[in-house]
Amino acid sequence: MGLQDKEIFRDSIGTIDDSGKRKFIFPKKPKGKYYNYRTYVSWILITFMVVAPFIKVKGNQFLLFNVLERKFHIFGYPFWPQDFHLLVISMLVSIVFVILFTVVFGRIFCGWICPQTIFMEMVFRKVEYLIEGDRAKQIKLDKQPWDAEKIRKRVLKWVSFFIISFAIANIFLAYLIGSDELIKYITEGPSAHLGTLIKLLVFTAVFYFVFAWFREQVCIIVCPYGRLQGVLLDNKSINVAYDFVRGEGEKGRKKLRKDEDRSALGYGDCVDCKQCVQVCPTGIDIRNGTQLECINCTACIDACDAIMEKTGFEKGLIRYASEDNIERKEKFKFNARLIAYSTILSILVGVLIAMLFLRNDVEATVLRLPGQTFQSTATTIKNVYTIKLINKTTEDIDNIEIKLLSHAGKVSIVGGELSVKKQGLKEGTLFVEINRDDLSSSKEKLKIGVFSNGKLIESTTTNFMGPLKID
């Protein structure tokens, strides 16, 4: 926090003016080591996002989240609603991982991996710099009247933003309905799929609104993660932080003057150039300490390092550091809190991996037909069942036989043999007939095996009803 007057410390946010109206942020174009690293990471993630729905693994889309038809492919493996428990475990793993990552590294996810930041800073913002210029030119353009230059630049920017938003909406659609279906819709033309086109335009409008107008407000107002970090962070968490001990000195920060001995005068290394404020995409002053709006994008680190290099001071006035590291020079330690989170994460990952390996490629459900009682003869008891088979593999399953594993008896399938298409579902009816003498009670648990070409591929249990046994 430093030696600033507490009365003026952090009493407003950078995106609202004194009258309470929205104030647009015009961040200076960042440049430097960290910005280059972020650019590389962003282009890798954008490329993955664009390419992933078009990659096929054994005929399956690499990533598919078709909620309407309840079809899900994760890394090429098909998942059904019956695998919902795996989705729950996966979500728990993700949540614990994000918590652990935040406790250790702060909000670095937001600045480096979050799609909102990647698209805003690495796509839309770059287009804006290309058309309207850097910070000073954007501010000048915003203030000037609507002349030919302003209209031309704004219209070009808005059209570019709409085209990019439309492309992003199409990519997201490929994740929802499948890339093959998307290509089919495109080749057949929009007139053949007006309903889908309207929905696509709605998504386009949402993306356009977010990236053309709402912007950093998503991180400040909408995203709950920024507020969550206030609970997760402590003095040992590593964040993008201002070294106020070094930057403020005894008398605070001060503009740089030639041939001045700042240390002798009691001033810190911060020359109050405000470059860290000008490059911030959320409009904050990092020198005010950890703030909700900070997304750890590192733009302020690059800007400050460039000034430190020019003025002859040591780099790292703004850097990745914990509060304890800045105040007490303490190094990062793996404390009990981190050990607990890591243990929970390891257990959940282990459970998820075990469940994935134990997951059956074929799932069978056998239930007694509702409203039907057992049929009896002098020697046998017969029950009627419905059977549901789900094939989660990429190959058809033929020559399916149903056999009793727990009792001696006979199973008859209505309609003959069963077969299930790849990633398909098959329902049928079957009769199970067992000798009276082999039944020990009026309600017994049966174990039923599903065989394909003589090989057991799944087993399940069901109840078998019979007459009351009288001793």
mmCIF file of N, CA and C in Angstrom, residues 350-471:
data_model
loop_
_atom_site.group_PDB
_atom_site.id
_atom_site.type_symbol
_atom_site.label_atom_id
_atom_site.label_comp_id
_atom_site.label_asym_id
_atom_site.label_seq_id
_atom_site.Cartn_x
_atom_site.Cartn_y
_atom_site.Cartn_z
ATOM 1 N N GLY A 350 -7.222 -39.153 -8.683
ATOM 2 C CA GLY A 350 -7.101 -40.608 -8.624
ATOM 3 C C GLY A 350 -8.441 -41.302 -8.809
ATOM 4 N N VAL A 351 -9.474 -40.778 -8.142
ATOM 5 C CA VAL A 351 -10.822 -41.342 -8.269
ATOM 6 C C VAL A 351 -11.318 -41.218 -9.706
ATOM 7 N N LEU A 352 -11.096 -40.041 -10.318
ATOM 8 C CA LEU A 352 -11.536 -39.818 -11.698
ATOM 9 C C LEU A 352 -10.842 -40.783 -12.652
ATOM 10 N N ILE A 353 -9.531 -40.941 -12.515
ATOM 11 C CA ILE A 353 -8.783 -41.850 -13.395
ATOM 12 C C ILE A 353 -9.270 -43.284 -13.225
ATOM 13 N N ALA A 354 -9.480 -43.686 -11.953
ATOM 14 C CA ALA A 354 -9.966 -45.046 -11.683
ATOM 15 C C ALA A 354 -11.338 -45.269 -12.312
ATOM 16 N N MET A 355 -12.224 -44.280 -12.192
ATOM 17 C CA MET A 355 -13.572 -44.417 -12.755
ATOM 18 C C MET A 355 -13.537 -44.462 -14.276
ATOM 19 N N LEU A 356 -12.614 -43.700 -14.880
ATOM 20 C CA LEU A 356 -12.496 -43.727 -16.338
ATOM 21 C C LEU A 356 -12.036 -45.099 -16.826
ATOM 22 N N PHE A 357 -11.104 -45.703 -16.089
ATOM 23 C CA PHE A 357 -10.614 -47.023 -16.484
ATOM 24 C C PHE A 357 -11.653 -48.107 -16.225
ATOM 25 N N LEU A 358 -12.480 -47.923 -15.183
ATOM 26 C CA LEU A 358 -13.494 -48.921 -14.843
ATOM 27 C C LEU A 358 -14.793 -48.715 -15.625
ATOM 28 N N ARG A 359 -14.867 -47.627 -16.370
ATOM 29 C CA ARG A 359 -16.074 -47.314 -17.130
ATOM 30 C C ARG A 359 -16.313 -48.356 -18.214
ATOM 31 N N ASN A 360 -17.523 -48.900 -18.247
ATOM 32 C CA ASN A 360 -17.867 -49.928 -19.230
ATOM 33 C C ASN A 360 -18.195 -49.295 -20.578
ATOM 34 N N ASP A 361 -17.788 -49.972 -21.642
ATOM 35 C CA ASP A 361 -18.113 -49.506 -22.991
ATOM 36 C C ASP A 361 -19.562 -49.776 -23.342
ATOM 37 N N VAL A 362 -20.151 -50.752 -22.655
ATOM 38 C CA VAL A 362 -21.554 -51.091 -22.872
ATOM 39 C C VAL A 362 -22.268 -51.053 -21.524
ATOM 40 N N GLU A 363 -23.419 -50.433 -21.492
ATOM 41 C CA GLU A 363 -24.198 -50.360 -20.250
ATOM 42 C C GLU A 363 -25.551 -51.010 -20.470
ATOM 43 N N ALA A 364 -25.899 -51.889 -19.531
ATOM 44 C CA ALA A 364 -27.163 -52.621 -19.644
ATOM 45 C C ALA A 364 -28.045 -52.347 -18.430
ATOM 46 N N THR A 365 -29.330 -52.150 -18.684
ATOM 47 C CA THR A 365 -30.315 -51.983 -17.613
ATOM 48 C C THR A 365 -31.467 -52.938 -17.883
ATOM 49 N N VAL A 366 -31.748 -53.808 -16.914
ATOM 50 C CA VAL A 366 -32.835 -54.780 -17.047
ATOM 51 C C VAL A 366 -33.822 -54.543 -15.910
ATOM 52 N N LEU A 367 -35.077 -54.243 -16.259
ATOM 53 C CA LEU A 367 -36.115 -53.948 -15.267
ATOM 54 C C LEU A 367 -37.360 -54.760 -15.570
ATOM 55 N N ARG A 368 -38.027 -55.186 -14.488
ATOM 56 C CA ARG A 368 -39.292 -55.901 -14.671
ATOM 57 C C ARG A 368 -40.310 -54.967 -15.303
ATOM 58 N N LEU A 369 -41.103 -55.502 -16.213
ATOM 59 C CA LEU A 369 -42.106 -54.709 -16.916
ATOM 60 C C LEU A 369 -43.161 -54.247 -15.916
ATOM 61 N N PRO A 370 -43.391 -52.931 -15.802
ATOM 62 C CA PRO A 370 -44.365 -52.421 -14.813
ATOM 63 C C PRO A 370 -45.768 -52.971 -15.060
ATOM 64 N N GLY A 371 -46.459 -53.276 -13.983
ATOM 65 C CA GLY A 371 -47.838 -53.738 -14.079
ATOM 66 C C GLY A 371 -48.001 -55.202 -14.427
ATOM 67 N N GLN A 372 -46.889 -55.919 -14.610
ATOM 68 C CA GLN A 372 -46.955 -57.333 -14.981
ATOM 69 C C GLN A 372 -46.571 -58.202 -13.775
ATOM 70 N N THR A 373 -47.372 -59.253 -13.535
ATOM 71 C CA THR A 373 -47.028 -60.215 -12.489
ATOM 72 C C THR A 373 -46.320 -61.406 -13.127
ATOM 73 N N PHE A 374 -45.772 -62.238 -12.280
ATOM 74 C CA PHE A 374 -45.089 -63.420 -12.801
ATOM 75 C C PHE A 374 -46.112 -64.416 -13.347
ATOM 76 N N GLN A 375 -45.655 -65.259 -14.281
ATOM 77 C CA GLN A 375 -46.473 -66.332 -14.835
ATOM 78 C C GLN A 375 -45.923 -67.650 -14.303
ATOM 79 N N SER A 376 -46.819 -68.534 -13.918
ATOM 80 C CA SER A 376 -46.362 -69.785 -13.312
ATOM 81 C C SER A 376 -46.977 -70.991 -13.996
ATOM 82 N N THR A 377 -46.198 -72.044 -14.030
ATOM 83 C CA THR A 377 -46.682 -73.359 -14.468
ATOM 84 C C THR A 377 -46.406 -74.328 -13.321
ATOM 85 N N ALA A 378 -46.615 -75.576 -13.579
ATOM 86 C CA ALA A 378 -46.396 -76.561 -12.515
ATOM 87 C C ALA A 378 -44.936 -76.638 -12.101
ATOM 88 N N THR A 379 -44.031 -76.339 -13.030
ATOM 89 C CA THR A 379 -42.606 -76.514 -12.727
ATOM 90 C C THR A 379 -41.783 -75.233 -12.822
ATOM 91 N N THR A 380 -42.303 -74.198 -13.511
ATOM 92 C CA THR A 380 -41.476 -72.999 -13.742
ATOM 93 C C THR A 380 -42.211 -71.721 -13.373
ATOM 94 N N ILE A 381 -41.393 -70.669 -13.176
ATOM 95 C CA ILE A 381 -41.892 -69.304 -12.967
ATOM 96 C C ILE A 381 -41.272 -68.423 -14.033
ATOM 97 N N LYS A 382 -42.108 -67.553 -14.649
ATOM 98 C CA LYS A 382 -41.615 -66.707 -15.730
ATOM 99 C C LYS A 382 -41.922 -65.235 -15.419
ATOM 100 N N ASN A 383 -40.923 -64.350 -15.640
ATOM 101 C CA ASN A 383 -41.080 -62.894 -15.499
ATOM 102 C C ASN A 383 -40.720 -62.233 -16.822
ATOM 103 N N VAL A 384 -41.375 -61.093 -17.099
ATOM 104 C CA VAL A 384 -41.085 -60.346 -18.321
ATOM 105 C C VAL A 384 -40.341 -59.061 -17.956
ATOM 106 N N TYR A 385 -39.327 -58.712 -18.763
ATOM 107 C CA TYR A 385 -38.453 -57.569 -18.471
ATOM 108 C C TYR A 385 -38.269 -56.691 -19.712
ATOM 109 N N THR A 386 -37.949 -55.454 -19.446
ATOM 110 C CA THR A 386 -37.469 -54.575 -20.517
ATOM 111 C C THR A 386 -35.957 -54.456 -20.360
ATOM 112 N N ILE A 387 -35.246 -54.407 -21.463
ATOM 113 C CA ILE A 387 -33.795 -54.271 -21.436
ATOM 114 C C ILE A 387 -33.381 -53.061 -22.267
ATOM 115 N N LYS A 388 -32.454 -52.309 -21.726
ATOM 116 C CA LYS A 388 -31.921 -51.136 -22.433
ATOM 117 C C LYS A 388 -30.407 -51.303 -22.525
ATOM 118 N N LEU A 389 -29.896 -51.278 -23.748
ATOM 119 C CA LEU A 389 -28.462 -51.419 -23.986
ATOM 120 C C LEU A 389 -27.918 -50.136 -24.605
ATOM 121 N N ILE A 390 -26.852 -49.610 -24.036
ATOM 122 C CA ILE A 390 -26.195 -48.410 -24.552
ATOM 123 C C ILE A 390 -24.796 -48.775 -25.008
ATOM 124 N N ASN A 391 -24.512 -48.521 -26.267
ATOM 125 C CA ASN A 391 -23.201 -48.799 -26.842
ATOM 126 C C ASN A 391 -22.388 -47.501 -26.876
ATOM 127 N N LYS A 392 -21.369 -47.390 -26.028
ATOM 128 C CA LYS A 392 -20.558 -46.176 -25.931
ATOM 129 C C LYS A 392 -19.337 -46.224 -26.842
ATOM 130 N N THR A 393 -19.194 -47.301 -27.592
ATOM 131 C CA THR A 393 -18.023 -47.464 -28.444
ATOM 132 C C THR A 393 -18.276 -46.906 -29.838
ATOM 133 N N THR A 394 -17.262 -46.949 -30.668
ATOM 134 C CA THR A 394 -17.366 -46.459 -32.049
ATOM 135 C C THR A 394 -17.576 -47.599 -33.040
ATOM 136 N N GLU A 395 -17.941 -48.786 -32.539
ATOM 137 C CA GLU A 395 -18.191 -49.936 -33.405
ATOM 138 C C GLU A 395 -19.535 -50.556 -33.078
ATOM 139 N N ASP A 396 -20.192 -51.128 -34.103
ATOM 140 C CA ASP A 396 -21.462 -51.822 -33.878
ATOM 141 C C ASP A 396 -21.231 -53.082 -33.059
ATOM 142 N N ILE A 397 -22.222 -53.428 -32.220
ATOM 143 C CA ILE A 397 -22.155 -54.663 -31.431
ATOM 144 C C ILE A 397 -23.271 -55.582 -31.914
ATOM 145 N N ASP A 398 -22.885 -56.713 -32.461
ATOM 146 C CA ASP A 398 -23.850 -57.664 -33.029
ATOM 147 C C ASP A 398 -23.849 -58.960 -32.233
ATOM 148 N N ASN A 399 -24.792 -59.831 -32.603
ATOM 149 C CA ASN A 399 -24.891 -61.181 -32.013
ATOM 150 C C ASN A 399 -24.919 -61.129 -30.494
ATOM 151 N N ILE A 400 -25.804 -60.288 -29.948
ATOM 152 C CA ILE A 400 -25.909 -60.142 -28.493
ATOM 153 C C ILE A 400 -26.799 -61.235 -27.927
ATOM 154 N N GLU A 401 -26.312 -61.871 -26.884
ATOM 155 C CA GLU A 401 -27.076 -62.897 -26.163
ATOM 156 C C GLU A 401 -27.195 -62.482 -24.702
ATOM 157 N N ILE A 402 -28.337 -62.807 -24.104
ATOM 158 C CA ILE A 402 -28.570 -62.522 -22.690
ATOM 159 C C ILE A 402 -28.640 -63.853 -21.949
ATOM 160 N N LYS A 403 -27.807 -64.025 -20.920
ATOM 161 C CA LYS A 403 -27.762 -65.280 -20.172
ATOM 162 C C LYS A 403 -27.831 -65.000 -18.680
ATOM 163 N N LEU A 404 -28.379 -66.012 -17.951
ATOM 164 C CA LEU A 404 -28.397 -65.926 -16.492
ATOM 165 C C LEU A 404 -27.044 -66.357 -15.948
ATOM 166 N N LEU A 405 -26.508 -65.572 -15.016
ATOM 167 C CA LEU A 405 -25.226 -65.905 -14.393
ATOM 168 C C LEU A 405 -25.382 -66.467 -12.988
ATOM 169 N N SER A 406 -26.498 -66.124 -12.329
ATOM 170 C CA SER A 406 -26.678 -66.523 -10.927
ATOM 171 C C SER A 406 -27.580 -67.739 -10.751
ATOM 172 N N HIS A 407 -28.411 -68.020 -11.742
ATOM 173 C CA HIS A 407 -29.355 -69.131 -11.638
ATOM 174 C C HIS A 407 -29.338 -69.938 -12.937
ATOM 175 N N ALA A 408 -29.819 -71.141 -12.815
ATOM 176 C CA ALA A 408 -30.070 -71.940 -14.017
ATOM 177 C C ALA A 408 -31.448 -71.564 -14.526
ATOM 178 N N GLY A 409 -31.571 -71.353 -15.795
ATOM 179 C CA GLY A 409 -32.848 -70.955 -16.339
ATOM 180 C C GLY A 409 -32.745 -70.624 -17.812
ATOM 181 N N LYS A 410 -33.807 -70.053 -18.334
ATOM 182 C CA LYS A 410 -33.885 -69.776 -19.768
ATOM 183 C C LYS A 410 -34.248 -68.310 -19.988
ATOM 184 N N VAL A 411 -33.547 -67.667 -20.949
ATOM 185 C CA VAL A 411 -33.826 -66.279 -21.315
ATOM 186 C C VAL A 411 -34.249 -66.249 -22.777
ATOM 187 N N SER A 412 -35.414 -65.669 -23.022
ATOM 188 C CA SER A 412 -35.919 -65.569 -24.393
ATOM 189 C C SER A 412 -36.055 -64.094 -24.761
ATOM 190 N N ILE A 413 -35.441 -63.696 -25.874
ATOM 191 C CA ILE A 413 -35.497 -62.311 -26.345
ATOM 192 C C ILE A 413 -36.603 -62.190 -27.385
ATOM 193 N N VAL A 414 -37.524 -61.262 -27.155
ATOM 194 C CA VAL A 414 -38.606 -61.035 -28.108
ATOM 195 C C VAL A 414 -38.017 -60.449 -29.384
ATOM 196 N N GLY A 415 -38.242 -61.087 -30.496
ATOM 197 C CA GLY A 415 -37.716 -60.600 -31.764
ATOM 198 C C GLY A 415 -36.377 -61.195 -32.138
ATOM 199 N N GLY A 416 -35.873 -62.125 -31.334
ATOM 200 C CA GLY A 416 -34.611 -62.773 -31.677
ATOM 201 C C GLY A 416 -33.409 -62.021 -31.130
ATOM 202 N N GLU A 417 -32.290 -62.068 -31.850
ATOM 203 C CA GLU A 417 -31.043 -61.471 -31.381
ATOM 204 C C GLU A 417 -31.112 -59.949 -31.348
ATOM 205 N N LEU A 418 -30.313 -59.383 -30.433
ATOM 206 C CA LEU A 418 -30.196 -57.937 -30.328
ATOM 207 C C LEU A 418 -28.899 -57.471 -30.977
ATOM 208 N N SER A 419 -28.917 -56.248 -31.455
ATOM 209 C CA SER A 419 -27.697 -55.604 -31.954
ATOM 210 C C SER A 419 -27.821 -54.106 -31.671
ATOM 211 N N VAL A 420 -26.677 -53.468 -31.393
ATOM 212 C CA VAL A 420 -26.673 -52.048 -31.054
ATOM 213 C C VAL A 420 -25.677 -51.328 -31.951
ATOM 214 N N LYS A 421 -26.134 -50.284 -32.602
ATOM 215 C CA LYS A 421 -25.252 -49.495 -33.450
ATOM 216 C C LYS A 421 -24.242 -48.738 -32.587
ATOM 217 N N LYS A 422 -23.153 -48.304 -33.213
ATOM 218 C CA LYS A 422 -22.136 -47.547 -32.493
ATOM 219 C C LYS A 422 -22.747 -46.273 -31.898
ATOM 220 N N GLN A 423 -22.395 -46.027 -30.648
ATOM 221 C CA GLN A 423 -22.907 -44.895 -29.887
ATOM 222 C C GLN A 423 -24.434 -44.822 -29.959
ATOM 223 N N GLY A 424 -25.033 -46.005 -29.981
ATOM 224 C CA GLY A 424 -26.486 -46.071 -30.093
ATOM 225 C C GLY A 424 -27.126 -46.666 -28.859
ATOM 226 N N LEU A 425 -28.448 -46.684 -28.869
ATOM 227 C CA LEU A 425 -29.232 -47.221 -27.760
ATOM 228 C C LEU A 425 -30.253 -48.196 -28.330
ATOM 229 N N LYS A 426 -30.420 -49.318 -27.664
ATOM 230 C CA LYS A 426 -31.369 -50.339 -28.120
ATOM 231 C C LYS A 426 -32.214 -50.792 -26.943
ATOM 232 N N GLU A 427 -33.525 -50.822 -27.156
ATOM 233 C CA GLU A 427 -34.425 -51.311 -26.121
ATOM 234 C C GLU A 427 -35.139 -52.556 -26.631
ATOM 235 N N GLY A 428 -35.408 -53.451 -25.722
ATOM 236 C CA GLY A 428 -36.072 -54.692 -26.100
ATOM 237 C C GLY A 428 -36.811 -55.308 -24.927
ATOM 238 N N THR A 429 -37.447 -56.431 -25.197
ATOM 239 C CA THR A 429 -38.209 -57.155 -24.178
ATOM 240 C C THR A 429 -37.703 -58.583 -24.116
ATOM 241 N N LEU A 430 -37.619 -59.111 -22.905
ATOM 242 C CA LEU A 430 -37.168 -60.502 -22.762
ATOM 243 C C LEU A 430 -37.925 -61.190 -21.630
ATOM 244 N N PHE A 431 -37.988 -62.522 -21.718
ATOM 245 C CA PHE A 431 -38.615 -63.355 -20.688
ATOM 246 C C PHE A 431 -37.531 -64.161 -19.990
ATOM 247 N N VAL A 432 -37.650 -64.264 -18.679
ATOM 248 C CA VAL A 432 -36.728 -65.080 -17.890
ATOM 249 C C VAL A 432 -37.557 -66.162 -17.202
ATOM 250 N N GLU A 433 -37.176 -67.405 -17.433
ATOM 251 C CA GLU A 433 -37.922 -68.548 -16.891
ATOM 252 C C GLU A 433 -36.988 -69.404 -16.043
ATOM 253 N N ILE A 434 -37.425 -69.665 -14.780
ATOM 254 C CA ILE A 434 -36.596 -70.410 -13.827
ATOM 255 C C ILE A 434 -37.457 -71.496 -13.174
ATOM 256 N N ASN A 435 -36.860 -72.654 -12.923
ATOM 257 C CA ASN A 435 -37.569 -73.750 -12.251
ATOM 258 C C ASN A 435 -37.941 -73.345 -10.828
ATOM 259 N N ARG A 436 -39.128 -73.759 -10.388
ATOM 260 C CA ARG A 436 -39.596 -73.447 -9.037
ATOM 261 C C ARG A 436 -38.601 -73.912 -7.974
ATOM 262 N N ASP A 437 -38.042 -75.105 -8.210
ATOM 263 C CA ASP A 437 -37.160 -75.685 -7.195
ATOM 264 C C ASP A 437 -35.874 -74.886 -7.006
ATOM 265 N N ASP A 438 -35.515 -74.037 -8.007
ATOM 266 C CA ASP A 438 -34.277 -73.254 -7.900
ATOM 267 C C ASP A 438 -34.474 -71.907 -7.214
ATOM 268 N N LEU A 439 -35.729 -71.632 -6.831
ATOM 269 C CA LEU A 439 -36.028 -70.375 -6.157
ATOM 270 C C LEU A 439 -36.170 -70.609 -4.657
ATOM 271 N N SER A 440 -35.505 -69.799 -3.872
ATOM 272 C CA SER A 440 -35.553 -69.952 -2.416
ATOM 273 C C SER A 440 -36.455 -68.937 -1.752
ATOM 274 N N SER A 441 -36.908 -67.913 -2.477
ATOM 275 C CA SER A 441 -37.788 -66.900 -1.899
ATOM 276 C C SER A 441 -38.679 -66.326 -2.994
ATOM 277 N N SER A 442 -39.625 -65.491 -2.571
ATOM 278 C CA SER A 442 -40.555 -64.897 -3.523
ATOM 279 C C SER A 442 -39.937 -63.716 -4.285
ATOM 280 N N LYS A 443 -38.789 -63.241 -3.818
ATOM 281 C CA LYS A 443 -38.104 -62.149 -4.497
ATOM 282 C C LYS A 443 -36.605 -62.410 -4.437
ATOM 283 N N GLU A 444 -36.040 -62.711 -5.589
ATOM 284 C CA GLU A 444 -34.617 -63.046 -5.627
ATOM 285 C C GLU A 444 -33.862 -62.104 -6.550
ATOM 286 N N LYS A 445 -32.598 -61.942 -6.216
ATOM 287 C CA LYS A 445 -31.730 -61.096 -7.022
ATOM 288 C C LYS A 445 -31.101 -61.949 -8.121
ATOM 289 N N LEU A 446 -31.312 -61.517 -9.366
ATOM 290 C CA LEU A 446 -30.733 -62.226 -10.500
ATOM 291 C C LEU A 446 -29.526 -61.457 -11.024
ATOM 292 N N LYS A 447 -28.499 -62.188 -11.425
ATOM 293 C CA LYS A 447 -27.368 -61.571 -12.115
ATOM 294 C C LYS A 447 -27.436 -62.017 -13.566
ATOM 295 N N ILE A 448 -27.487 -61.030 -14.459
ATOM 296 C CA ILE A 448 -27.667 -61.292 -15.882
ATOM 297 C C ILE A 448 -26.443 -60.828 -16.648
ATOM 298 N N GLY A 449 -25.971 -61.649 -17.579
ATOM 299 C CA GLY A 449 -24.809 -61.320 -18.384
ATOM 300 C C GLY A 449 -25.200 -60.988 -19.813
ATOM 301 N N VAL A 450 -24.515 -59.994 -20.380
ATOM 302 C CA VAL A 450 -24.717 -59.620 -21.787
ATOM 303 C C VAL A 450 -23.488 -60.087 -22.556
ATOM 304 N N PHE A 451 -23.715 -60.929 -23.550
ATOM 305 C CA PHE A 451 -22.624 -61.530 -24.323
ATOM 306 C C PHE A 451 -22.700 -61.074 -25.780
ATOM 307 N N SER A 452 -21.531 -60.879 -26.392
ATOM 308 C CA SER A 452 -21.450 -60.581 -27.820
ATOM 309 C C SER A 452 -20.431 -61.524 -28.442
ATOM 310 N N ASN A 453 -20.887 -62.325 -29.392
ATOM 311 C CA ASN A 453 -20.024 -63.330 -30.026
ATOM 312 C C ASN A 453 -19.370 -64.232 -28.974
ATOM 313 N N GLY A 454 -20.177 -64.578 -27.946
ATOM 314 C CA GLY A 454 -19.714 -65.497 -26.916
ATOM 315 C C GLY A 454 -18.878 -64.870 -25.817
ATOM 316 N N LYS A 455 -18.607 -63.550 -25.888
ATOM 317 C CA LYS A 455 -17.769 -62.873 -24.899
ATOM 318 C C LYS A 455 -18.637 -61.993 -24.000
ATOM 319 N N LEU A 456 -18.415 -62.136 -22.681
ATOM 320 C CA LEU A 456 -19.155 -61.323 -21.718
ATOM 321 C C LEU A 456 -18.701 -59.869 -21.824
ATOM 322 N N ILE A 457 -19.635 -58.948 -22.117
ATOM 323 C CA ILE A 457 -19.269 -57.535 -22.265
ATOM 324 C C ILE A 457 -19.888 -56.655 -21.180
ATOM 325 N N GLU A 458 -20.879 -57.182 -20.460
ATOM 326 C CA GLU A 458 -21.490 -56.412 -19.386
ATOM 327 C C GLU A 458 -22.345 -57.328 -18.528
ATOM 328 N N SER A 459 -22.502 -56.971 -17.276
ATOM 329 C CA SER A 459 -23.389 -57.721 -16.393
ATOM 330 C C SER A 459 -24.202 -56.737 -15.568
ATOM 331 N N THR A 460 -25.398 -57.166 -15.180
ATOM 332 C CA THR A 460 -26.277 -56.312 -14.388
ATOM 333 C C THR A 460 -27.134 -57.182 -13.494
ATOM 334 N N THR A 461 -27.870 -56.555 -12.595
ATOM 335 C CA THR A 461 -28.732 -57.309 -11.675
ATOM 336 C C THR A 461 -30.161 -56.805 -11.785
ATOM 337 N N THR A 462 -31.098 -57.665 -11.418
ATOM 338 C CA THR A 462 -32.505 -57.303 -11.384
ATOM 339 C C THR A 462 -33.226 -58.228 -10.410
ATOM 340 N N ASN A 463 -34.486 -57.953 -10.137
ATOM 341 C CA ASN A 463 -35.263 -58.786 -9.216
ATOM 342 C C ASN A 463 -36.128 -59.778 -9.994
ATOM 343 N N PHE A 464 -36.293 -60.949 -9.405
ATOM 344 C CA PHE A 464 -37.156 -61.985 -9.990
ATOM 345 C C PHE A 464 -38.235 -62.295 -8.963
ATOM 346 N N MET A 465 -39.497 -62.148 -9.386
ATOM 347 C CA MET A 465 -40.625 -62.344 -8.475
ATOM 348 C C MET A 465 -41.211 -63.731 -8.665
ATOM 349 N N GLY A 466 -41.646 -64.299 -7.560
ATOM 350 C CA GLY A 466 -42.260 -65.616 -7.589
ATOM 351 C C GLY A 466 -43.278 -65.749 -6.493
ATOM 352 N N PRO A 467 -43.922 -66.941 -6.378
ATOM 353 C CA PRO A 467 -44.934 -67.147 -5.347
ATOM 354 C C PRO A 467 -44.282 -67.211 -3.960
ATOM 355 N N LEU A 468 -45.080 -66.895 -2.938
ATOM 356 C CA LEU A 468 -44.583 -66.971 -1.570
ATOM 357 C C LEU A 468 -44.211 -68.411 -1.227
ATOM 358 N N LYS A 469 -43.097 -68.572 -0.511
ATOM 359 C CA LYS A 469 -42.650 -69.875 -0.075
ATOM 360 C C LYS A 469 -43.243 -70.188 1.281
ATOM 361 N N ILE A 470 -43.962 -71.308 1.372
ATOM 362 C CA ILE A 470 -44.567 -71.715 2.635
ATOM 363 C C ILE A 470 -43.852 -72.960 3.134
ATOM 364 N N ASP A 471 -43.258 -72.850 4.331
ATOM 365 C CA ASP A 471 -42.529 -73.987 4.888
ATOM 366 C C ASP A 471 -43.482 -75.035 5.412
#
